[in-house]
mmCIF file of C-alpha atoms in Angstrom:
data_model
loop_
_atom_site.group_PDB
_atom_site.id
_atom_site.type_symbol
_atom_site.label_atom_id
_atom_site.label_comp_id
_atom_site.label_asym_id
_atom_site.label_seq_id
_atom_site.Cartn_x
_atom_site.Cartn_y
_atom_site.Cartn_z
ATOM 1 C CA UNK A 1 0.000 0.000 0.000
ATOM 2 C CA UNK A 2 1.468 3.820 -1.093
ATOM 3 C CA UNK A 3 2.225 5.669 1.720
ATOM 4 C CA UNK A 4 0.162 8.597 2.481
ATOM 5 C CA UNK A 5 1.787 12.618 2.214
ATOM 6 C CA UNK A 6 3.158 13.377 4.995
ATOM 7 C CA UNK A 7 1.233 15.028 7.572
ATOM 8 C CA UNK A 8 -0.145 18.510 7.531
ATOM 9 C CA UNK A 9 0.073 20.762 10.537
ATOM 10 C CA UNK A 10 -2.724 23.109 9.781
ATOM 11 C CA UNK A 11 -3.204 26.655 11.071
ATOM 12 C CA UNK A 12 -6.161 27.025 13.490
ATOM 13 C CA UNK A 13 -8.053 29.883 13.270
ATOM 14 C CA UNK A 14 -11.120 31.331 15.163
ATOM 15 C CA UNK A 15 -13.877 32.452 12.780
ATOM 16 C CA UNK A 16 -17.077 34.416 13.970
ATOM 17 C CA UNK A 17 -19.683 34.193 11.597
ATOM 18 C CA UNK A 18 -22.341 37.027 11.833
ATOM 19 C CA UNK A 19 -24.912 35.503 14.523
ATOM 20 C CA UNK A 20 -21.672 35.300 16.583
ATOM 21 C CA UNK A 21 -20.947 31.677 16.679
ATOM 22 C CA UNK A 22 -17.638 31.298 17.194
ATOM 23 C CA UNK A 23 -16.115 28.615 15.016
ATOM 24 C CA UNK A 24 -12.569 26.797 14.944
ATOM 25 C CA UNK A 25 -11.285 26.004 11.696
ATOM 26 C CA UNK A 26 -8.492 24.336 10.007
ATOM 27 C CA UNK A 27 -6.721 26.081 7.289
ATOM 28 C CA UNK A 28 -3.736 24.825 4.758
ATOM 29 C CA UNK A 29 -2.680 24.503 1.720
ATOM 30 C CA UNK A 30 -2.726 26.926 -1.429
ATOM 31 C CA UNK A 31 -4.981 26.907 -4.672
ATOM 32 C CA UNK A 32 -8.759 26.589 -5.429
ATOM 33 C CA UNK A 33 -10.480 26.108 -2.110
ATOM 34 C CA UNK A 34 -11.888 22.586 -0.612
ATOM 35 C CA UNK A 35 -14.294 23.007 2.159
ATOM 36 C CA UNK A 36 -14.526 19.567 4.350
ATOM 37 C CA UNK A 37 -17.729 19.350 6.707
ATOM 38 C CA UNK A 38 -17.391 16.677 9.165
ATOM 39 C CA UNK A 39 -19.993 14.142 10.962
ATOM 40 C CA UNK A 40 -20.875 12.572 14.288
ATOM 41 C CA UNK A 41 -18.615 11.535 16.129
ATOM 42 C CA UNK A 42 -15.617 13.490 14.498
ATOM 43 C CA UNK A 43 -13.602 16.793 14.593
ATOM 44 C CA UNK A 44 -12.180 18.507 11.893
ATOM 45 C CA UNK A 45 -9.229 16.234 12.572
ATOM 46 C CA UNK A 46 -11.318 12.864 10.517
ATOM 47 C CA UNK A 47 -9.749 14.899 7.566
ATOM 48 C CA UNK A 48 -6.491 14.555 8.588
ATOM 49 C CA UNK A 49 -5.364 11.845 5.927
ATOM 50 C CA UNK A 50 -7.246 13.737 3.222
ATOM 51 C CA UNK A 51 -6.272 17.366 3.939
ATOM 52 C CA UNK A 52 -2.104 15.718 3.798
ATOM 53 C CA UNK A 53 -3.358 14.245 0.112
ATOM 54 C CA UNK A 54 -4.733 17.640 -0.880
ATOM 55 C CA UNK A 55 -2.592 20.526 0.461
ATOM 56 C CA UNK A 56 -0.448 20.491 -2.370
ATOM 57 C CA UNK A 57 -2.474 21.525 -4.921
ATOM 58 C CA UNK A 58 -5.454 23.336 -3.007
ATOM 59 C CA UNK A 59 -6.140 25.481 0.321
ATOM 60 C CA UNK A 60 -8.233 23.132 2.367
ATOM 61 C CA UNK A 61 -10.803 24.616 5.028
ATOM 62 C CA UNK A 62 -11.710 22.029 7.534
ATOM 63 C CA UNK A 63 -13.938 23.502 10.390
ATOM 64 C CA UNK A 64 -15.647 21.686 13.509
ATOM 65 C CA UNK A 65 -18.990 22.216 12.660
ATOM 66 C CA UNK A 66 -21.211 24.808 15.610
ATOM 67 C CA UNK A 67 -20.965 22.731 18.490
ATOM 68 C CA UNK A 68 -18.808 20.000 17.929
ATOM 69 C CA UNK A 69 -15.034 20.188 18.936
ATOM 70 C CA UNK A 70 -13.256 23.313 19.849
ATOM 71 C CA UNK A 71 -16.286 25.745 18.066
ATOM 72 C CA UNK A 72 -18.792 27.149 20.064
ATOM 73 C CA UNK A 73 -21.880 25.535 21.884
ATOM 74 C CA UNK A 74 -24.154 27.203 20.542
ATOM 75 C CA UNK A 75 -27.598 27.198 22.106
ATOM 76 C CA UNK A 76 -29.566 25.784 18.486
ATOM 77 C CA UNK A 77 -28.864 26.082 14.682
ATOM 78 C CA UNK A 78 -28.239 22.219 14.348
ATOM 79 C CA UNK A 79 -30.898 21.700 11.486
ATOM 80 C CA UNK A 80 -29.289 21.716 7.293
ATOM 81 C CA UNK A 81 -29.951 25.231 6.494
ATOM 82 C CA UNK A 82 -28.334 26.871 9.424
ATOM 83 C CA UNK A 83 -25.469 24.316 8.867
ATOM 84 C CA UNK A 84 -25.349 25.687 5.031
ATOM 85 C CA UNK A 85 -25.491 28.794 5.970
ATOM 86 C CA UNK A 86 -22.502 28.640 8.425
ATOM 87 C CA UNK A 87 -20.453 26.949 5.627
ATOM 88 C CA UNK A 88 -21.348 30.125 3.249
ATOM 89 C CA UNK A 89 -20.539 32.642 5.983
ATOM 90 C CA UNK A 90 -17.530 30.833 6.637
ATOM 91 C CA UNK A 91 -16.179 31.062 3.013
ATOM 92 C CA UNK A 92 -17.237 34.766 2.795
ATOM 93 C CA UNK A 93 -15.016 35.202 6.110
ATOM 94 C CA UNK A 94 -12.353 33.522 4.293
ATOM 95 C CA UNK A 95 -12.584 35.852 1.555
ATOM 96 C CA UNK A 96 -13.209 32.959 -0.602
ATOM 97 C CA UNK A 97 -15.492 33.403 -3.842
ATOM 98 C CA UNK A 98 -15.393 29.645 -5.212
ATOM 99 C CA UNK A 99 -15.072 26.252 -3.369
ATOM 100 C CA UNK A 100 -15.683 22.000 -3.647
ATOM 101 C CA UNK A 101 -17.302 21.268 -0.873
ATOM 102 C CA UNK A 102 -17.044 18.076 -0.025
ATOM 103 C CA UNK A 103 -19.617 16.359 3.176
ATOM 104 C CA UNK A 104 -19.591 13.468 5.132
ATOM 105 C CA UNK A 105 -22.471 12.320 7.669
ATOM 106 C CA UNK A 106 -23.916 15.409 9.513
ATOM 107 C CA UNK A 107 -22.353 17.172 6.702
ATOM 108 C CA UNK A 108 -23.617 16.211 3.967
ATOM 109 C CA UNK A 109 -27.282 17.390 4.007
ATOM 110 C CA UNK A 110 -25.626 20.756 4.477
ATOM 111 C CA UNK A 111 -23.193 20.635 1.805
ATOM 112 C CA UNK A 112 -25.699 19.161 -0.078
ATOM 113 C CA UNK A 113 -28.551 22.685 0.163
ATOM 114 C CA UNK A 114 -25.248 24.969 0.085
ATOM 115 C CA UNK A 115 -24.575 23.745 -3.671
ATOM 116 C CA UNK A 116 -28.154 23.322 -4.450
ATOM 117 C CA UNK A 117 -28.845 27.100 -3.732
ATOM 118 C CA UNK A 118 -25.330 28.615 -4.554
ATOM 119 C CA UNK A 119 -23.919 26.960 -7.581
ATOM 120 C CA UNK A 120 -22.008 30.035 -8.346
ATOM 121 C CA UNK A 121 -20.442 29.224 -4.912
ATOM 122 C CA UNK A 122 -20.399 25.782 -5.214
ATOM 123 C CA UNK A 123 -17.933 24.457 -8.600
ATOM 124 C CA UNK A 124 -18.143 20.966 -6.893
ATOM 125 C CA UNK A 125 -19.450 18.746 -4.676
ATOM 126 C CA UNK A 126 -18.495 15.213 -2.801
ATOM 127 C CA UNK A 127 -20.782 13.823 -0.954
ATOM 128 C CA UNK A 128 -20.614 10.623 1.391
ATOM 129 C CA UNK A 129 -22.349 8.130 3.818
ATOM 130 C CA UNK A 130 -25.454 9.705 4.329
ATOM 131 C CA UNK A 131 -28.983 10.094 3.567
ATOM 132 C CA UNK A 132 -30.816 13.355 2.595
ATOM 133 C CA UNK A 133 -34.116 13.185 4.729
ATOM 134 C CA UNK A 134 -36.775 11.138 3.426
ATOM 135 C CA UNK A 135 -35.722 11.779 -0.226
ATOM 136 C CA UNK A 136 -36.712 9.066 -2.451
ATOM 137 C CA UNK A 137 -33.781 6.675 -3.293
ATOM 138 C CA UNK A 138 -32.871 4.818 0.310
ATOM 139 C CA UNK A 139 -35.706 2.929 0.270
ATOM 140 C CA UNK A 140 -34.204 -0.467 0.547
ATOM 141 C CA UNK A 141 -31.328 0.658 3.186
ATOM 142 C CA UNK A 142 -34.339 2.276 5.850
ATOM 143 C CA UNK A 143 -36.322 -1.135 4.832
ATOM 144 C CA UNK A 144 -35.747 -2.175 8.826
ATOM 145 C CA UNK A 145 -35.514 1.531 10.094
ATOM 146 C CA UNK A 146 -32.938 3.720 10.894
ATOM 147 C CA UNK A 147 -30.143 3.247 12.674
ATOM 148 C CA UNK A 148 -30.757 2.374 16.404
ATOM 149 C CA UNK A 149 -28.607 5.298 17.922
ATOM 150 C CA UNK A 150 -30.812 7.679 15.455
ATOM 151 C CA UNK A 151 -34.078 7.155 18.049
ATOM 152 C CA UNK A 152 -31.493 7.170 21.231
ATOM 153 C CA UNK A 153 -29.574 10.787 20.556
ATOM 154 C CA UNK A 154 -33.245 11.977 19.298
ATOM 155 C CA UNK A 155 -35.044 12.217 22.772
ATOM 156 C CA UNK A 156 -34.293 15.621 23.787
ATOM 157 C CA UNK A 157 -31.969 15.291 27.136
ATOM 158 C CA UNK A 158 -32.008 11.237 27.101
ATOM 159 C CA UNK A 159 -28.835 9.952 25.757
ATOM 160 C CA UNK A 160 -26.357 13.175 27.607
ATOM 161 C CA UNK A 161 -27.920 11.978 30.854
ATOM 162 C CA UNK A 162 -27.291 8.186 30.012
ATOM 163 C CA UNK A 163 -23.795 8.227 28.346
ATOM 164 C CA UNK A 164 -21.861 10.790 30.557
ATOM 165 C CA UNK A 165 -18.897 9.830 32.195
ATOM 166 C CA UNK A 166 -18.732 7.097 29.726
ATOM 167 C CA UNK A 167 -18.450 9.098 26.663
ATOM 168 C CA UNK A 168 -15.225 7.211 25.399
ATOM 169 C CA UNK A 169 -17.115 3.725 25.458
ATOM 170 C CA UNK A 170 -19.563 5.349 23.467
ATOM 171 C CA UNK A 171 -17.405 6.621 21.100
ATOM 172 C CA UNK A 172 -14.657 3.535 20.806
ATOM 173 C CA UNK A 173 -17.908 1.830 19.355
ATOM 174 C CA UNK A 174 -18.568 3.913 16.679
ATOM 175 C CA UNK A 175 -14.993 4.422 15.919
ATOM 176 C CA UNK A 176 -14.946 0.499 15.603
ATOM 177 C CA UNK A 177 -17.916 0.210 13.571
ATOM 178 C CA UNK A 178 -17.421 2.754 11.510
ATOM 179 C CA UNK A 179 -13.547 1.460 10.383
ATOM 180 C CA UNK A 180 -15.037 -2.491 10.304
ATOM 181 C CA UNK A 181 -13.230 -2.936 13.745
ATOM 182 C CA UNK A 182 -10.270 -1.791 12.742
ATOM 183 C CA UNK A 183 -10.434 1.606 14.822
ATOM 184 C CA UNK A 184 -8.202 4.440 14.427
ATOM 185 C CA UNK A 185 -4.956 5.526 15.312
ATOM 186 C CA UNK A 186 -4.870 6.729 19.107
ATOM 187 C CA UNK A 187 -3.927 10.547 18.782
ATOM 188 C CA UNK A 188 -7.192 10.883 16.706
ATOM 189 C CA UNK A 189 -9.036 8.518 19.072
ATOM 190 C CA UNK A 190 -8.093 10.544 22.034
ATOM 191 C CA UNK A 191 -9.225 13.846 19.930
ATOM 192 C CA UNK A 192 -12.278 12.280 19.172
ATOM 193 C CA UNK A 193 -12.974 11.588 22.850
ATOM 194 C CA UNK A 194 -12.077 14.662 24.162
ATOM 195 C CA UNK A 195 -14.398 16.561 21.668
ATOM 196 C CA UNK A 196 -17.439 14.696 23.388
ATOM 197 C CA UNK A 197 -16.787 14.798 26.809
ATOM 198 C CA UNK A 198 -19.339 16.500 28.907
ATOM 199 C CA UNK A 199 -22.732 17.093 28.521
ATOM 200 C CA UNK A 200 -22.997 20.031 26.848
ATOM 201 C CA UNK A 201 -20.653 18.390 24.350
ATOM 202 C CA UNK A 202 -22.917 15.283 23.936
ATOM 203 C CA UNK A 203 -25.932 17.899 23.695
ATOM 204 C CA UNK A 204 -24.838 19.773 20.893
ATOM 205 C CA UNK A 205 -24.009 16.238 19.480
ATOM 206 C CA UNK A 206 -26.958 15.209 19.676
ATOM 207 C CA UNK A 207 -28.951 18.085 18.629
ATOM 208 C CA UNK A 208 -27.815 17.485 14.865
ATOM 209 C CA UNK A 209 -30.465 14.095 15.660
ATOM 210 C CA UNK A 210 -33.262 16.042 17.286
ATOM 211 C CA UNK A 211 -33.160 18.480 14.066
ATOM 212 C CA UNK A 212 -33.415 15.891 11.392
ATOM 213 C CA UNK A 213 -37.124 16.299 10.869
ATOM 214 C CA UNK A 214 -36.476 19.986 10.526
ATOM 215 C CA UNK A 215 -33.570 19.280 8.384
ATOM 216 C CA UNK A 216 -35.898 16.404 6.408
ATOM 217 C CA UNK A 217 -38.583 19.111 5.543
ATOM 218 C CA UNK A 218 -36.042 21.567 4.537
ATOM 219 C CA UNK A 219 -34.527 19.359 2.066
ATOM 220 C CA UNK A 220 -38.150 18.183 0.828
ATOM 221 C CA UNK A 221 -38.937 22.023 0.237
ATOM 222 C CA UNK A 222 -35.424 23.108 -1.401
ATOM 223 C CA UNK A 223 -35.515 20.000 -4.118
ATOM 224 C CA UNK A 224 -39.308 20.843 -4.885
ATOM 225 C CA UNK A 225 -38.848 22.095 -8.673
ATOM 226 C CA UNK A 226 -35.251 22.637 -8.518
ATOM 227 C CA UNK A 227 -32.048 20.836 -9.611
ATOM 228 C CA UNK A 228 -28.367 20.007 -8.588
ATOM 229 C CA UNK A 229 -26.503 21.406 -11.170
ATOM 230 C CA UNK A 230 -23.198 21.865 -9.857
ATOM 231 C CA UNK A 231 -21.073 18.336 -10.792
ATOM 232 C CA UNK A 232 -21.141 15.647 -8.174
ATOM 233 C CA UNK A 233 -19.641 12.865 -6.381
ATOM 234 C CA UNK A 234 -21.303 10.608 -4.237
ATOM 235 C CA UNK A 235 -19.456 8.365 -2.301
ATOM 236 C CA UNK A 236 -20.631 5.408 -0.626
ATOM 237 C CA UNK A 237 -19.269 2.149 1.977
ATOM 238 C CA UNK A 238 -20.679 0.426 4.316
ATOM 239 C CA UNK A 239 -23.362 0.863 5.750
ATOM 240 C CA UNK A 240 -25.093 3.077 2.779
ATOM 241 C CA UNK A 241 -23.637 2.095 0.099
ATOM 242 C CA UNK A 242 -25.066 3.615 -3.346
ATOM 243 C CA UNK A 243 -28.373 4.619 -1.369
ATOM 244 C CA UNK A 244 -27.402 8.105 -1.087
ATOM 245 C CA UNK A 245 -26.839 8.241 -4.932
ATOM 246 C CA UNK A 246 -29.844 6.886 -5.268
ATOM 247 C CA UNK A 247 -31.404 9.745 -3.821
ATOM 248 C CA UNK A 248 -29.513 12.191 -5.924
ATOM 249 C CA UNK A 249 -29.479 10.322 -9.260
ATOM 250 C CA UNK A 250 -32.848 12.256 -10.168
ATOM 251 C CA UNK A 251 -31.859 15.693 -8.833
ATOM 252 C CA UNK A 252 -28.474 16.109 -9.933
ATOM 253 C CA UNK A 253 -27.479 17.266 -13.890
ATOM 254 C CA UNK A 254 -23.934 16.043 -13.551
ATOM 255 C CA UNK A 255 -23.769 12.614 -10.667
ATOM 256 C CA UNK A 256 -20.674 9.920 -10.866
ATOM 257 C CA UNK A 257 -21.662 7.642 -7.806
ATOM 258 C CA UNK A 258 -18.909 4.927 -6.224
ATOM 259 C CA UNK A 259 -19.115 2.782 -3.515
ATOM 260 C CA UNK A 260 -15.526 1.279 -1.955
ATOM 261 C CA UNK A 261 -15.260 -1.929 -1.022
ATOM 262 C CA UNK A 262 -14.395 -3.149 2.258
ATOM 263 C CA UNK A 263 -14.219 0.257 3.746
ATOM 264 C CA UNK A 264 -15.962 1.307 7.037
ATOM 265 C CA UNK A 265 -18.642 4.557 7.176
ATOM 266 C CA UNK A 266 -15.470 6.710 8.767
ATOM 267 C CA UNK A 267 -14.128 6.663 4.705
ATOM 268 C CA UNK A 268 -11.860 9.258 5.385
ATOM 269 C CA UNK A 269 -9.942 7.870 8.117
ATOM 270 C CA UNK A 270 -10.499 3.892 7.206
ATOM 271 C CA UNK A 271 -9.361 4.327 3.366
ATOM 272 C CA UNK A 272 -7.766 7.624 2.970
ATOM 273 C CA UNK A 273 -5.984 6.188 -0.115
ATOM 274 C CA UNK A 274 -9.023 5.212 -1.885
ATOM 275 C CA UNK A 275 -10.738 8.377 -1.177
ATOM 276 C CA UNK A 276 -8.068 10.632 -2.070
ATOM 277 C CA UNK A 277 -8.159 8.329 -5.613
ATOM 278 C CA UNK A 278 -11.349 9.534 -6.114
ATOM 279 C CA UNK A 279 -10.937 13.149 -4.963
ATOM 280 C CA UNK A 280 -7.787 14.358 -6.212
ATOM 281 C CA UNK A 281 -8.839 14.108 -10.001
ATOM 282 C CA UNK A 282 -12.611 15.089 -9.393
ATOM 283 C CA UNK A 283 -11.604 18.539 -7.078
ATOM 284 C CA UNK A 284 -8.552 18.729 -10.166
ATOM 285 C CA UNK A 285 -9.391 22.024 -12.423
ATOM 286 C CA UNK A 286 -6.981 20.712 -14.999
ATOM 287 C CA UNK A 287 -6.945 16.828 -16.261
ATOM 288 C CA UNK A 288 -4.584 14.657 -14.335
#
C-alpha cells in the first residue's frame, strides 16, 4: 500500500460568523479552495489523511462544525440550512469566492442545500455516507428503520444523561464500527474523545439528531422544482452504500456515484488512499 503525504500541521483559526458563533477552523494549503464538513462523532481532525493528500495543490478549510469540537456551543442552529449557511458565511469570512465542498455524515445534508442554492459558490461537490431526509432513493437501506442510535440521541436530554462519564465507550464503538473494527490511530481517538466529553458536548451532538425532521422538511422544500446542477460525487461504503446516490441520481445534472469496497462509514480515516483516488482528479481544475 502507497504511503500517504506526509502530515499537515494546519493553522487554526477562530472564525465568527455574523450571529456570533464562534467557530474553529483548520486552514492549509494553497490553490482553489476545498471546504470539508465533518460528521458525528468526528472533529475537523477525521480529515487529517485527506487534507495531507490535498494541500499540495489546493487550500483546504476544515472547520468543527457549531458545536462539535473546539467551536462554540451554541444554544440551536443544528438543522441543514443553518449548517449551510454557516459553511457560506464561513467562506465569505475567508474571503473565498469559489469552493468543492465536499460532506460526510452530519455534513452532507448541508453541503448538499449549500450547492443546491449557490452553484455560483459551489464548482463541486463530494458527498458521502449519508442520507438526505426522506428523499426518495434509500428505500431499501431504511427497509428495517434507521439506525438504532438515530431514536437514542433523538429524545431531547435522554442519551447526555445516560452516556456521561462514559463518553469514550460510546465513542470507541462507533470508531470500531465505523472502520469495520479496525479503529483508528490513538492521537485521533483521544481527539475524538475529548471533543465529546461532557454534557454540553454530547448535547450539541446530539442536537444534529433532534433536528433531522427539521432538516428532512427543509430538504423536501429546497428540491421541490429545482435541480443540482453543480457536478457531483457521491461516495458510498458500508453501511449506505449507493443509497445516497440513489437519492440524488434524479436531482443532480452532472452525478458519478462509487461505492468502496471493504471500507468502514469513517471513509476518510479507514481508506484515505481510496478516497483521495477519487478526490484528487474530481476537485482537479486541470486533467490529471
Amino acid at each position: 500500500m502507497p504511503e500517504l503525504p506526509h502530515a499537515v500541521r494546519p493553522e487554526l483559526r477562530s472564525v465568527t460568523l455574523p450571529d456570533g458563533v464562534r467557530l474553529n477552523v483548520a486552514v492549509t494549503g494553497s490553490g482553489p479552495a476545498v471546504l470539508l464538513l465533518h460528521g458525528f462523532p468526528h472533529t475537523w481532525e477525521l480529515w487529517t489523511d485527506v487534507i495531507a493528500g490535498l494541500a499540495d495543490r489546493h487550500r483546504v478549510i476544515a472547520p468543527d462544525l457549531r458545536g462539535f469540537g473546539a467551536s462554540d456551543r451554541a444554544a440551536d442552529g443544528y438543522d441543514a440550512e443553518t449548517l449551510a449557511g454557516d459553511a457560506a458565511a464561513l467562506l465569505a469570512a475567508l474571503d473565498v469566492r469559489s469552493a468543492a465542498v465536499v460532506g460526510i455524515d452530519a455534513g452532507t445534508p448541508p453541503a448538499f442545500l449549500l450547492a443546491l442554492r449557490r452553484p455560483g459558490l459551489v464548482r463541486r461537490l463530494v458527498v458521502m455516507e449519508s442520507l438526505l431526509g426522506g428523499l426518495p432513493g434509500a428505500e431499501d437501506f431504511l427497509a428495517d428503520g434507521p439506525p438504532w442510535w438515530f431514536g437514542f440521541h433523538a429524545v431531547p436530554g435522554l442519551a447526555e444523561t445516560v452516556l456521561e462519564g462514559h463518553e469514550a465507550e460510546y465513542v470507541d464503538w462507533f470508531l470500531r464500527a465505523g472502520t469495520l473494527g479496525e479503529g483508528v490511530r490513538p492521537e485521533l481517538r483521544d481527539a475524538f474523545v475529548r471533543a465529546y466529553t461532557g454534557r454540553e458536548a454530547l448535547r450539541c451532538a446530539f442536537s444534529y439528531y433532534r433536528a433531522l425532521p427539521t432538516s428532512a422538511a427543509q430538504l423536501a422544500r429546497a428540491t421541490a422544482g429545482a435541480r443540482l446542477t453543480v457536478p457531483t460525487l457521491a461516495v458510498g461504503a458500508r453501511p449506505v452504500g449507493p443509497a445516497l446516490e440513489r437519492q440524488l441520481r434524479p436531482l443532480a445534472d452532472d452525478l458519478t456515484g462509487h461505492v468502496l469496497e471493504d471500507c468502514g462509514h469513517i471513509v476518510p480515516l479507514h481508506r484515505p488512499h481510496q478516497l483521495l483516488a477519487l478526490l484528487r482528479p474530481f476537485l482537479s481544475t486541470t486533467p490529471e
